[in-house]
Coordinates of C-alpha atoms in Angstrom, one line a residue:
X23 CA -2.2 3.6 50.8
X24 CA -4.7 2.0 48.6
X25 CA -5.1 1.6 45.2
X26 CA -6.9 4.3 44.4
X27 CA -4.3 7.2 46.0
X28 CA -1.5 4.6 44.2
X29 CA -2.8 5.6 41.2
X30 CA -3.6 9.2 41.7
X31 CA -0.4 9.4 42.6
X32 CA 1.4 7.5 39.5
X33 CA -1.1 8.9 36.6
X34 CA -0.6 12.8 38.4
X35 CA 1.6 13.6 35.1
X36 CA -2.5 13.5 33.0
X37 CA -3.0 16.4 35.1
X38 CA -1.5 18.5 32.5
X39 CA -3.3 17.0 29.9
X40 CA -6.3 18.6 28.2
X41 CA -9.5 17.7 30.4
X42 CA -12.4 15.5 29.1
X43 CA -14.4 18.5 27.8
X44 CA -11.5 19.7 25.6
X45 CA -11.2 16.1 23.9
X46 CA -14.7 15.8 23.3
X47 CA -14.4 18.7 20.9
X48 CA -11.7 16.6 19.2
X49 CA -13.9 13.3 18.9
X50 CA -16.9 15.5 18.3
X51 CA -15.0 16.5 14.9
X52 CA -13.8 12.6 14.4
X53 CA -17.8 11.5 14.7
X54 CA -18.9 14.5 12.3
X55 CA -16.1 13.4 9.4
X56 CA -16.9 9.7 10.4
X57 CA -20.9 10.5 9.9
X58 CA -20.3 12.3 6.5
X59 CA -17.5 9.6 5.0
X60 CA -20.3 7.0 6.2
X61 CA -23.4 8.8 4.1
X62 CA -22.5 7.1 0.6
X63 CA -23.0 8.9 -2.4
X64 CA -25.0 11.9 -3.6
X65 CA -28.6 12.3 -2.7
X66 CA -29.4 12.3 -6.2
X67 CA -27.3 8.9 -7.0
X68 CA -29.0 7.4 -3.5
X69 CA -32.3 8.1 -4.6
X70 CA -31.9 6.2 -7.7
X71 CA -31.1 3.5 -5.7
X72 CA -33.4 3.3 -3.7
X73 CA -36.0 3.6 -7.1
X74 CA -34.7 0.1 -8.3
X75 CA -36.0 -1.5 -5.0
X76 CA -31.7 -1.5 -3.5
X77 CA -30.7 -1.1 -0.2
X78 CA -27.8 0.6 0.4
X79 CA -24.0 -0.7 1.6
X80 CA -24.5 -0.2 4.8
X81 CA -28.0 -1.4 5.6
X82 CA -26.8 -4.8 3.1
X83 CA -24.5 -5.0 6.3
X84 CA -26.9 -4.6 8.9
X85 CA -28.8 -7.0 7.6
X86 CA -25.9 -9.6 7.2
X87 CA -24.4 -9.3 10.7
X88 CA -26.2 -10.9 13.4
X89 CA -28.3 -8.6 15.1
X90 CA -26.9 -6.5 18.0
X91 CA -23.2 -7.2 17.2
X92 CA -20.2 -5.0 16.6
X93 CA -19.3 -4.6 13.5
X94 CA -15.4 -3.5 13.3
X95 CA -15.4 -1.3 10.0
X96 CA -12.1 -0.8 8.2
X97 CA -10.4 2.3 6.3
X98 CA -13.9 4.1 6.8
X99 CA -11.6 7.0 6.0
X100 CA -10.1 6.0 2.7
X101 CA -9.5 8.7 -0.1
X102 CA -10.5 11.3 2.7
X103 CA -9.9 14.9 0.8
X104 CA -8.9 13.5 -2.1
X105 CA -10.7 13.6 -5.9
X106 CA -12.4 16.7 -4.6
X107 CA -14.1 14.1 -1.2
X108 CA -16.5 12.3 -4.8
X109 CA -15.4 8.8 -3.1
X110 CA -16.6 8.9 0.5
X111 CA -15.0 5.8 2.0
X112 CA -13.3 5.1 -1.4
X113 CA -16.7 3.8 -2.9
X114 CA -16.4 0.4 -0.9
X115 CA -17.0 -0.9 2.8
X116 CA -14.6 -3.2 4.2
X117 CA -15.0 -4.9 7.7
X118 CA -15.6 -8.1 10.2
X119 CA -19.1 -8.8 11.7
X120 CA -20.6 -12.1 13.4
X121 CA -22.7 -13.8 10.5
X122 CA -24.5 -17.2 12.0
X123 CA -21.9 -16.7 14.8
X124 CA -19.0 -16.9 12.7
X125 CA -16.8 -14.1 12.1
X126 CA -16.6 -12.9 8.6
X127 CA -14.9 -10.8 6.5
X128 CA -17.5 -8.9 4.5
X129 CA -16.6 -6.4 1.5
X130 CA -19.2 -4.2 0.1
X131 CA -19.5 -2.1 -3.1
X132 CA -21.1 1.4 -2.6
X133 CA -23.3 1.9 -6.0
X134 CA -24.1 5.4 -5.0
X135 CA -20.0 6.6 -5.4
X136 CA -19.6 6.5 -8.9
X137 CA -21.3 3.5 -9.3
X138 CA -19.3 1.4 -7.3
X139 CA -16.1 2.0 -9.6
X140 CA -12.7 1.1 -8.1
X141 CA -9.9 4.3 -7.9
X142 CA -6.4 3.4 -6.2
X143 CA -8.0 3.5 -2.6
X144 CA -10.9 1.4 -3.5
X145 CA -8.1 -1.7 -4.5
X146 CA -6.0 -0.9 -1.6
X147 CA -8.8 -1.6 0.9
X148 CA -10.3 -4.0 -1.0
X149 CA -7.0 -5.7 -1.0
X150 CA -6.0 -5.4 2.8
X151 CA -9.8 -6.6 3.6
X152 CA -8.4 -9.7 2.0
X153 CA -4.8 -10.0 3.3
X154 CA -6.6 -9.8 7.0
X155 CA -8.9 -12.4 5.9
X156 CA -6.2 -14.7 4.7
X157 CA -4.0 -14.1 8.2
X158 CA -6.7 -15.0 10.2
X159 CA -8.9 -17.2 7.9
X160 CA -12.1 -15.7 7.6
X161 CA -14.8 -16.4 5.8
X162 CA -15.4 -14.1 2.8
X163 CA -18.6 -12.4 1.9
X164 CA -18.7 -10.3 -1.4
X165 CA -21.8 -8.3 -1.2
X166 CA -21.2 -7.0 -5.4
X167 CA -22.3 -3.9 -6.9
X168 CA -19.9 -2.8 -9.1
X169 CA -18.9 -0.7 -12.6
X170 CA -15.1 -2.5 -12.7
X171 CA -12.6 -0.2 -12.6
X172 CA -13.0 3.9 -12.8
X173 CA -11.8 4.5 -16.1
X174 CA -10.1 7.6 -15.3
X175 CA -8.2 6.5 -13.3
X176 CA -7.2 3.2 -14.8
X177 CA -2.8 4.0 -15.3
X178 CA -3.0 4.0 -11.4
X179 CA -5.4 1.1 -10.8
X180 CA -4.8 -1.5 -13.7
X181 CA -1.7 -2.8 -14.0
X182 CA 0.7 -3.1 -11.2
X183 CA 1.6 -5.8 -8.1
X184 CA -1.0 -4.6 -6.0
X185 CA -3.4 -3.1 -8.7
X186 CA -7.1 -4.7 -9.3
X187 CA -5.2 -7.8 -10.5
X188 CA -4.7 -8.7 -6.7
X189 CA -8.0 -8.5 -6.1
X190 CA -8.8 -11.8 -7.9
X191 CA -5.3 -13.1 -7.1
X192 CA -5.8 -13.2 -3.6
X193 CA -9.3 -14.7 -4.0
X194 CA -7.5 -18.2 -5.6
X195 CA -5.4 -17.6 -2.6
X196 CA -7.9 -18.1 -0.3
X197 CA -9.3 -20.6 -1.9
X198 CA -6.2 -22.9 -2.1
X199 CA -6.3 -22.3 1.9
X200 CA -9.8 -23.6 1.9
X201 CA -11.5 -20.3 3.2
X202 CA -15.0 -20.0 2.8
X203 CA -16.1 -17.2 -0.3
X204 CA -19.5 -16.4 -0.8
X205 CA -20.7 -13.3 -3.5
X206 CA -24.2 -12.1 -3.7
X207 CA -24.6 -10.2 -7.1
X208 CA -26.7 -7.4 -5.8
X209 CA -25.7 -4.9 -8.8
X210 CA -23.4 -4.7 -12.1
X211 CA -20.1 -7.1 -12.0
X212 CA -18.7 -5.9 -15.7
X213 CA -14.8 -6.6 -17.0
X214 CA -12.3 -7.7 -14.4
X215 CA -15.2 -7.4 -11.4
X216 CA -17.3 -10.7 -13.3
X217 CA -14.7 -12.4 -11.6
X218 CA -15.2 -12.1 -8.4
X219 CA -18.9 -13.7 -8.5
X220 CA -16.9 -16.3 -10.8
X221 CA -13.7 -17.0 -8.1
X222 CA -16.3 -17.7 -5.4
X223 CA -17.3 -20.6 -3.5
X224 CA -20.6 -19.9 -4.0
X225 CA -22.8 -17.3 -5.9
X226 CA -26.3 -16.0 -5.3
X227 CA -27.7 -13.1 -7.7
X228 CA -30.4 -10.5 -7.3
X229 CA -33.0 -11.3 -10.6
X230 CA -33.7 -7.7 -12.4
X231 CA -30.8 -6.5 -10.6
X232 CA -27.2 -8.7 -10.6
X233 CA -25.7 -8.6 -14.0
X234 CA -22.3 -10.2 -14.9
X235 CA -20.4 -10.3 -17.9
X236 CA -17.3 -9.4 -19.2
X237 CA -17.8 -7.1 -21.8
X238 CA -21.3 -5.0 -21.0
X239 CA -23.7 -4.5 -24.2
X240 CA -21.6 -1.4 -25.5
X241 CA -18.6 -3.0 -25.9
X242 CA -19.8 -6.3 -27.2
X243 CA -21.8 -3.6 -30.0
X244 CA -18.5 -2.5 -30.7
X245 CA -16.5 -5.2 -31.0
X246 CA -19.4 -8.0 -32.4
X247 CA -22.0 -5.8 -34.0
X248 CA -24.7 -8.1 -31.8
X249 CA -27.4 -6.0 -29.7
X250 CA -28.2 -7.3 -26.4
X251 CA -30.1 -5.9 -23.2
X252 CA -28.0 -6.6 -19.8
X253 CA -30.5 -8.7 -18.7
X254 CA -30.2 -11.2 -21.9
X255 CA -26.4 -10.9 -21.5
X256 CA -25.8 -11.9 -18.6
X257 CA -28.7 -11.2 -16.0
X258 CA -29.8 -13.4 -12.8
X259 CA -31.7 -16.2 -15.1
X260 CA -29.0 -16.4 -17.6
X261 CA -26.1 -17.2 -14.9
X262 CA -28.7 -19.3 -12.8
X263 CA -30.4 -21.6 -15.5
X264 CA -28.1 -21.3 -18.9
X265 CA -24.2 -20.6 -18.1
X266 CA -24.1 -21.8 -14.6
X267 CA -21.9 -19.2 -13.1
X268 CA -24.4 -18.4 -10.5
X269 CA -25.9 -20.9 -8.1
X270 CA -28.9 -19.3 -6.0
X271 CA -31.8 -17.0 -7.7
X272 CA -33.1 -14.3 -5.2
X273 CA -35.7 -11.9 -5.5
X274 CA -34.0 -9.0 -4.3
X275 CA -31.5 -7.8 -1.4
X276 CA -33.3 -9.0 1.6
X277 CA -34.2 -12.1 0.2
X278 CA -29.9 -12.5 -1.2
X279 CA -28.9 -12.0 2.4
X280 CA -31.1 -14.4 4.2
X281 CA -30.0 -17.2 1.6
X282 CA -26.5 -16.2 2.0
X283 CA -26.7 -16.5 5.6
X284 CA -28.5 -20.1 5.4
X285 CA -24.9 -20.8 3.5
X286 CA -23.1 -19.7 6.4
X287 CA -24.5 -21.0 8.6
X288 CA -23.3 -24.4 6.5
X289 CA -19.7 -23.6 7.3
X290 CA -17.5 -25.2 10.0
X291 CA -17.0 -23.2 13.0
X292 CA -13.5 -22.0 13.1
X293 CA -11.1 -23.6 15.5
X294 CA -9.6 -21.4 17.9
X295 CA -5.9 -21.5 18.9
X296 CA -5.1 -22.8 22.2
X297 CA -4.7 -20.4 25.0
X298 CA -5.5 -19.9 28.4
X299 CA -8.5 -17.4 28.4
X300 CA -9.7 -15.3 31.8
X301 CA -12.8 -14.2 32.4
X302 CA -12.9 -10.7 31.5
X303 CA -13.7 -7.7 34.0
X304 CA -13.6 -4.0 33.7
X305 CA -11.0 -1.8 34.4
X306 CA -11.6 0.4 37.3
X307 CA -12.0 3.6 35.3
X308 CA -14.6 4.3 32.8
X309 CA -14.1 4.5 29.3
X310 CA -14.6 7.9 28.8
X311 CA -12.1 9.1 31.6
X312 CA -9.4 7.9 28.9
X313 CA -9.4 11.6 27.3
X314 CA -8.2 13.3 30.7
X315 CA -4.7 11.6 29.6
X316 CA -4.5 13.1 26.3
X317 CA -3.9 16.2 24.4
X318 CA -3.6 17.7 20.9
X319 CA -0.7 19.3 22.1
X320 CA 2.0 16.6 21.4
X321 CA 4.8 17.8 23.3
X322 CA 2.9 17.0 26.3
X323 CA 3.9 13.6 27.7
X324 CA 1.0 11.2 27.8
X325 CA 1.0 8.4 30.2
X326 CA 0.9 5.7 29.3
X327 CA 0.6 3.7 32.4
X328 CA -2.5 5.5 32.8
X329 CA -3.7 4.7 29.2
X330 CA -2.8 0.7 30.1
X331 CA -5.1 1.3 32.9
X332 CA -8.0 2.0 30.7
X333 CA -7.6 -0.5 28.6
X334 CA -6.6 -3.7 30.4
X335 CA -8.9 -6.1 32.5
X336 CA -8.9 -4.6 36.4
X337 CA -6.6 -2.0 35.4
X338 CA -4.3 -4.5 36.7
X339 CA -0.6 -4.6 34.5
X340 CA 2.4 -7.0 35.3
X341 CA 5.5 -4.8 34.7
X342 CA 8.5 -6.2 33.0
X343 CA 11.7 -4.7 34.1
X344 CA 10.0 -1.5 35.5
X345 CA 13.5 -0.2 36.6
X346 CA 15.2 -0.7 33.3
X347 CA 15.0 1.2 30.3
X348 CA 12.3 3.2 31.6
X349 CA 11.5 5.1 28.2
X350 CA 9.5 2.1 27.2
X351 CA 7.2 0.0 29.5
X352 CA 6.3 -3.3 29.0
X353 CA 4.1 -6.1 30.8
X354 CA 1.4 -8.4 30.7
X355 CA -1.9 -8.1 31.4
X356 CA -5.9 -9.0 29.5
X357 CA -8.0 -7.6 27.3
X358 CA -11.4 -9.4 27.9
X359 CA -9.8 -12.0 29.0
X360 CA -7.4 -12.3 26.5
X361 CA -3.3 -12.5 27.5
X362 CA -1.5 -9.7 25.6
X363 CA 2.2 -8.4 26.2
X364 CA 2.4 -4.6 25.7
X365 CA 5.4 -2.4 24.5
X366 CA 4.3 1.4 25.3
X367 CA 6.3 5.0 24.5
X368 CA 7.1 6.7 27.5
X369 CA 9.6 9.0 25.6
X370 CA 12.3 8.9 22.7
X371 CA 13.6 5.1 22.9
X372 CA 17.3 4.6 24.4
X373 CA 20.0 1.4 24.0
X374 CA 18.5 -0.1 27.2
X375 CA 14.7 0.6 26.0
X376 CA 15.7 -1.1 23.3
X377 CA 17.0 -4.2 24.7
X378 CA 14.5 -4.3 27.0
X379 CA 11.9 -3.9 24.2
X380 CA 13.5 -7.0 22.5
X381 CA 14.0 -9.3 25.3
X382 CA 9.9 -8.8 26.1
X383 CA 9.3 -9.3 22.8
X384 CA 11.1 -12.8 22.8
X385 CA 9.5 -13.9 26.1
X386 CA 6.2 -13.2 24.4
X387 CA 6.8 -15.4 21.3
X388 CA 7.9 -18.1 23.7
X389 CA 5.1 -18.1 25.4
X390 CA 2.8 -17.7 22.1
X391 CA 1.6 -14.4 23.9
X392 CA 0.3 -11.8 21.5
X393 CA 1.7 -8.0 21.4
X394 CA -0.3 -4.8 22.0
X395 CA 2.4 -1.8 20.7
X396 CA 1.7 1.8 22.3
X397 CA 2.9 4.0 19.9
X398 CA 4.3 7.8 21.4
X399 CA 7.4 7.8 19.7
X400 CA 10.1 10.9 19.0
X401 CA 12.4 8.0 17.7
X402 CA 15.5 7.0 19.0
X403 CA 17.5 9.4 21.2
X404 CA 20.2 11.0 19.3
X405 CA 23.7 12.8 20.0
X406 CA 27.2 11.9 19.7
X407 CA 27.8 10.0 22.9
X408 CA 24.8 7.9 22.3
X409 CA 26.0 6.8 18.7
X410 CA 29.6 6.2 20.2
X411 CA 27.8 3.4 23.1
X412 CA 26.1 2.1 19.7
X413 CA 22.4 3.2 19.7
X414 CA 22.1 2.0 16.2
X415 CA 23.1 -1.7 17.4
X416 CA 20.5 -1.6 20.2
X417 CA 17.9 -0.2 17.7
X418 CA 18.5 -3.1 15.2
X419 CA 18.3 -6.0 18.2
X420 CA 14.0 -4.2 18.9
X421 CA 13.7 -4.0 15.0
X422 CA 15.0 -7.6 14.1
X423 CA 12.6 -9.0 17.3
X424 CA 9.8 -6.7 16.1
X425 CA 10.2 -8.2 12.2
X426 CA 10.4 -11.8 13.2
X427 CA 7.9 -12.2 16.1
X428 CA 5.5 -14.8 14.7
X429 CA 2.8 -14.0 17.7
X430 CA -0.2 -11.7 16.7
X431 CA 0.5 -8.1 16.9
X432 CA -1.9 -4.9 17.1
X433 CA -0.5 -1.2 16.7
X434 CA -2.4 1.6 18.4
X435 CA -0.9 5.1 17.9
X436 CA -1.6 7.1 20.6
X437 CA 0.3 10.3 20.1
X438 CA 3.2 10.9 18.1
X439 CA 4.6 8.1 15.5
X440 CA 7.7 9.5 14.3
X441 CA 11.1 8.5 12.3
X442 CA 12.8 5.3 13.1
X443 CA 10.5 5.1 16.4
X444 CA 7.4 4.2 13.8
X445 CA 9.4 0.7 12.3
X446 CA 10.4 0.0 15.8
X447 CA 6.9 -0.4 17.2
X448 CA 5.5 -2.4 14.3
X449 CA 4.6 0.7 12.1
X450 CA 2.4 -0.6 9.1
X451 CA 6.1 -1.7 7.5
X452 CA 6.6 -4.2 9.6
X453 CA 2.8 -5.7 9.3
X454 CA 0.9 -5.8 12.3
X455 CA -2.3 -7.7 12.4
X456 CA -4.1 -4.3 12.4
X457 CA -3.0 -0.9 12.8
X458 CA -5.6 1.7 14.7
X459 CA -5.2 5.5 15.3
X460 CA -6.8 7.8 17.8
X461 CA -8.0 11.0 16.1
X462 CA -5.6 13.4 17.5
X463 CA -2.2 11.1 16.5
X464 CA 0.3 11.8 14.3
X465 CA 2.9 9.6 11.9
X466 CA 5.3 11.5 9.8
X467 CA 9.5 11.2 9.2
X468 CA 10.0 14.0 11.8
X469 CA 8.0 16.6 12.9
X470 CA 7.4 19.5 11.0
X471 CA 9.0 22.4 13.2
X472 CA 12.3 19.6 12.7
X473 CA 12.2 19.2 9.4
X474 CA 12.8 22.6 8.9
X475 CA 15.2 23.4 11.1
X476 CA 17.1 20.0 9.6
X477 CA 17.1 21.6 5.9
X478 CA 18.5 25.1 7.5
X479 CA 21.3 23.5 9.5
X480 CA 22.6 22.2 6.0
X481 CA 22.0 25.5 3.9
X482 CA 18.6 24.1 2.2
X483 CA 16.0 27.3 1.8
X484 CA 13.2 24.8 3.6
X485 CA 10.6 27.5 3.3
X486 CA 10.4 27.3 7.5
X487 CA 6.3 28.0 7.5
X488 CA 5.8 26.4 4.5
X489 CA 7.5 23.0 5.8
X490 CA 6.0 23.2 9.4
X491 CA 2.7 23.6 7.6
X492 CA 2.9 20.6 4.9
X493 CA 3.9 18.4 7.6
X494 CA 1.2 19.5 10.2
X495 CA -1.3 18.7 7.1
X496 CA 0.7 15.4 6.0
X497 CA 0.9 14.1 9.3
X498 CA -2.3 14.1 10.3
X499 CA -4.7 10.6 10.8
X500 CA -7.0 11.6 8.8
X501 CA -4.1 12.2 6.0
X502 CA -2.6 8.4 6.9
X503 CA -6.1 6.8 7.2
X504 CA -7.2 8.4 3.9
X505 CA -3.9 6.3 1.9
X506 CA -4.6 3.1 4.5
X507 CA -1.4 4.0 6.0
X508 CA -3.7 2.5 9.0
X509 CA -6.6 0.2 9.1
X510 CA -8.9 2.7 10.9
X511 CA -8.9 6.1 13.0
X512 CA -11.2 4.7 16.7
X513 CA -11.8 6.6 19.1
X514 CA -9.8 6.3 22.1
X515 CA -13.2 5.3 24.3
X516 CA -13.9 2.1 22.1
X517 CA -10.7 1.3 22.1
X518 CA -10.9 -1.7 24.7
X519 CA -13.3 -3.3 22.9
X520 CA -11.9 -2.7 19.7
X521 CA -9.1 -3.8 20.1
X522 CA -10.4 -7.2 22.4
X523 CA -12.5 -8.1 19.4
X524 CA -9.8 -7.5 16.9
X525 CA -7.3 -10.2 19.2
X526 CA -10.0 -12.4 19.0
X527 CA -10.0 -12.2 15.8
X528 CA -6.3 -13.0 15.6
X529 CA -6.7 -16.2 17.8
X530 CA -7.8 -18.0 14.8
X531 CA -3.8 -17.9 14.1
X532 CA -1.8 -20.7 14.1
X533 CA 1.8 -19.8 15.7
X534 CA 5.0 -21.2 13.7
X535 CA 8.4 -21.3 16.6
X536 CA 9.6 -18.2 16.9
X537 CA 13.1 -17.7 15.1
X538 CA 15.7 -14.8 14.7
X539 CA 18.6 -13.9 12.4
X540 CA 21.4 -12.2 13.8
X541 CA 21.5 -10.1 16.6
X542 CA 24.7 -7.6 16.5
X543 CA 25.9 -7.9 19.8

C-alpha cells in the first residue's frame, strides 16, 4: 500500500466534514470583515488626510517592510462590534515585517479613527505588540500619529496595571534589554503619547506635520494664558534645532521612512538560537485542501492527523506514543524546516492523554524543541469513575508541564477551545508565544447548549434560548479576537506559513533549563 491509499485510508474520518466549497463561504465572510476592519477610518476623515500630503497606516507599512515580504499583522480584529464598529482595528496597527532584513516590530497609529486616540483595545494591543517584542527582542518601530488618549473613555484607559501607563513602561523595559526603538513623528504626539517619540532610541519627525508636546495650545491657554500655534510649540524645527527631543528632520512620510530605514539598517543583526534547521519542503497536499477537514459544525470530529499533514514539512509526522492516550496525539515533525513538537485534540482529554501530554512536553524542553498546541478541546472527560482513578491529578501533571515549559510555544485553535481543555493546551492564560484562531473556532467555559442544561440540573431559570444564544455570540473568534483574547483570526490556508514565520520569529529566544514544581503523583 502506498502512501497515498495510507492516508486516504487514515484521514477517511474528513469525509464527513464540510467540503472545500462550503468553507470557502466561511473564509469568504473572514476576508470581507478582514477587508472592512483593514479600510481605516471614514472617508471623510481619510480624505483629510490625504489633503495634508499623509499616507495612511497601512501604506506607512508598505513602505517600511522590505518589498515583497510578509507582513504578520496582529489583532487586525480588535474592538470588532464594539463602540458602534467607530474603531476599526482599535485605531492602531500592530505587527512584524522584514525592515533592512531584520525583523521588526512595527506599531502604527491610524489618524483616520478618531484621530489616532487610544480606547481600552487600542492599549491592549499596543501593549502585547510590545510584550512579543520584548520575548523575542525585536527591534521597535513607532510609526506616531496620535491624539493621547480618547477622552471618553479615559476611567477605562488611564489608570490601571495594564492601562496607557504600560505603554511607556514597557518602552524603558526594552530599553534596559538593549532593544532597538525607533519613532517617526508622522502626526500629533500630545499628553502621555509625547513620550513615546521621547522614550526612543532614536526620533525622526515629519516638518509641517509631527507635533509633540505635552500640553497642546488649548490647555497651555488655560492653564498659562500664553497663545501659541502647534507648530511654535512643539513642531518638527522646534524638537530638531531648539529642545532636542527629536534627532532627524524629514520632509514628509516617504522621506521619514527611508531615513528610518537607513537607521535600521545600522542595527546588529539578531543572533539566532542554536538549532538544527532542515531544509524545508512541501507537504504533499495543497494548502487549500486543508478546508475538506473542517466544519462549522463542531460536534463533528476533525482530524487532526490530517490537519498535521497540511501543515508539516512532507506531510511527514513522528508519532509519540501513538497507542497511548489516543485522545491527544503528539510528535515531531518541521515547519519550514524548523523542529516543532506538537500536542493536538483528538477528543475530550483522559488521565493517560494527560500524562502522555506531559511527558512529550518534558522531552521537548529537553531537547530545546519548541511546541505547536492543536487546540479541539471538550475538556477533560468527566463522570464519577473517572474522578475516583483521579482525573484531576493527571490534569494538574499537563497543566504544571504546560505552565513551566521554557521552550517556545504557539497555540492554533482549530475547533472547539472549551473549559479546563483551553488552560491545558496553553490557552492565552498560560502565555504562548502567539495565539492564532481559524475563523470558524470557538473558546468559551462550556458550550452554550451545556451551560444551560448545567443551570437547569441545579434549579437556576437559565433562560435555555437565551443562554445557548449568548454563548454562540460570546464564543465566537471574532468575539475573542475583538478583546485580544487571541493575537489574530488566519485563515486555515496561510496557516503553514504563518505559523513557520512566527517560530522564526521565536528562535531569537534564548532557552533557560527547563524546571518543574511538584508533580502529584
Amino acid at each position: 500500500m502506498d502512501k497515498a491509499q495510507q492516508n486516504k485510508l487514515r484521514y477517511g474520518v474528513a469525509s464527513e466534514a464540510r467540503n472545500i466549497a462550503d468553507y470557502e463561504s466561511v473564509v469568504s465572510e473572514f476576508r470581507a470583515r478582514l477587508k472592512r476592519v483593514s479600510s481605516h477610518g471614514p472617508q471623510k476623515a481619510i480624505a483629510k488626510h490625504r489633503e495634508r500630503g499623509k499616507l495612511l497606516a497601512r501604506e506607512r507599512i508598505d513602505l517600511l517592510i522590505d518589498p515583497q515580504t510578509p507582513f504578520l499583522e496582529l489583532s487586525a480584529f480588535a474592538a470588532f462590534d464594539q463602540y458602534d464598529n467607530a474603531f476599526p482595528s482599535a485605531g492602531i496597527v500592530t505587527g512584524i515585517g522584514l525592515v533592512k532584513r531584520r525583523e521588526c516590530l512595527v506599531v502604527a497609529n491610524d489618524a483616520t479613527v478618531k484621530g489616532g486616540t487610544y480606547i481600552r483595545e487600542t492599549i491592549k494591543k499596543h501593549v502585547r505588540a510590545q510584550e512579543i517584542a520584548l520575548k523575542n527582542h525585536l527591534p521597535c518601530i513607532y510609526l506616531v500619529d496620535s491624539g493621547g488618549i480618547f477622552l471618553p473613555e479615559q476611567a477605562h484607559v488611564f489608570p490601571d496595571r495594564f492601562d496607557f501607563g504600560r505603554v511607556f513602561y514597557n518602552q524603558a523595559r526594552l530599553s534596559a534589554a538593549s532593544i532597538p526603538q525607533l519613532a517617526v513623528v508622522m502626526g500629533s504626539c500630545t499628553a502621555g503619547g509625547a513620550y513615546v517619540p521621547a522614550m526612543c532610541d532614536e526620533t525622526i519627525i515629519v516638518e509641517g506635520q509631527g507635533t509633540i508636546f505635552i500640553g497642546g495650545p488649548p490647555l497651555v491657554k488655560a492653564a498659562t494664558g500664553e497663545e501659541v500655534t502647534a507648530e511654535e510649540l512643539g513642531g518638527a524645527m522646534v524638537h530638531t534645532s531648539v529642545s532636542g527631543v527629536a534627532d532627524h528632520l524629514a520632509k514628509d512620510d516617504t522621506h521619514a521612512i527611508e531615513i528610518c530605514r537607513e537607521i535600521v539598517d545600522t542595527l546588529p543583526m539578531a543572533t539566532k538560537r542554536g538549532i538544527e534547521l532542515k531544509d524545508a519542503v512541501e507537504p504533499e497536499h495543497s494548502s487549500s485542501e486543508i478546508y475538506r477537514y473542517l466544519s462549522t459544525d463542531l460536534k463533528k470530529p476533525i482530524d487532526v492527523r490530517a490537519i498535521m499533514a497540511h501543515l508539516v514539512d512532507s506531510s511527514n509526522f513522528q508519532e509519540f506514543k501513538a497507542n497511548y492516550g489516543m485522545t491527544l496525539v503528539t510528535g515531531f515533525a518541521h515547519i519550514k524546516g524548523i523542529p516543532v513538537g506538537i500536542l493536538g485534540n483528538q477528543s475530550f482529554l483522559t488521565a493517560e492523554s494527560a500524562r502522555k501530554g506531559a511527558h512529550f512536553i518534558e522531552l521537548c524542553n529537553q531537547r530545546q524543541v519548541p511546541l505547536l498546541f492543536l487546540q479541539n478541546i471538550t475538556g477533560f472527560v468527566v463522570g464519577k469513575k473517572y474522578e475516583h482513578e483521579g482525573i484531576a491529578r493527571d490534569g494538574a501533571k499537563l497543566i504544571h508541564a504546560v505552565a513551566n515549559s521554557v521552550v517556545p510555544k504557539i497555540t492554533l485553535v482549530i475547533g472547539g477551545s472549551f473549559g479546563a481543555g483551553n488552560y491545558a493546551m496553553a490557552g492565552r492564560a498560560y502565555e504562548p508565544d502567539f495565539l492564532f484562531m481559524w475563523p470558524h473556532s470557538r473558546i468559551a467555559v462550556m458550550g452554550g447548549e451545556q451551560a444551560s442544561g448545567v443551570l437547569q440540573t441545579i434549579g437556576q431559570n437559565g433562560g435555555s434560548n437565551s443562554l445557548v444564544d449568548q454563548f454562540e455570540h460570546e464564543s465566537s473568534a471574532y468575539y475573542s479576537s475583538s478583546r485580544l483574547w487571541d493575537d489574530a483570526i488566519i485563515d486555515p490556508a496561510d496557516t503553514r506559513d504563518i505559523l513557520a514565520l512566527a517560530f522564526t520569529v521565536t528562535l531569537n529566544q534564548s532557552i533557560q533549563k527547563p524546571h518543574y514544581g511538584v508533580f502529584r503523583m
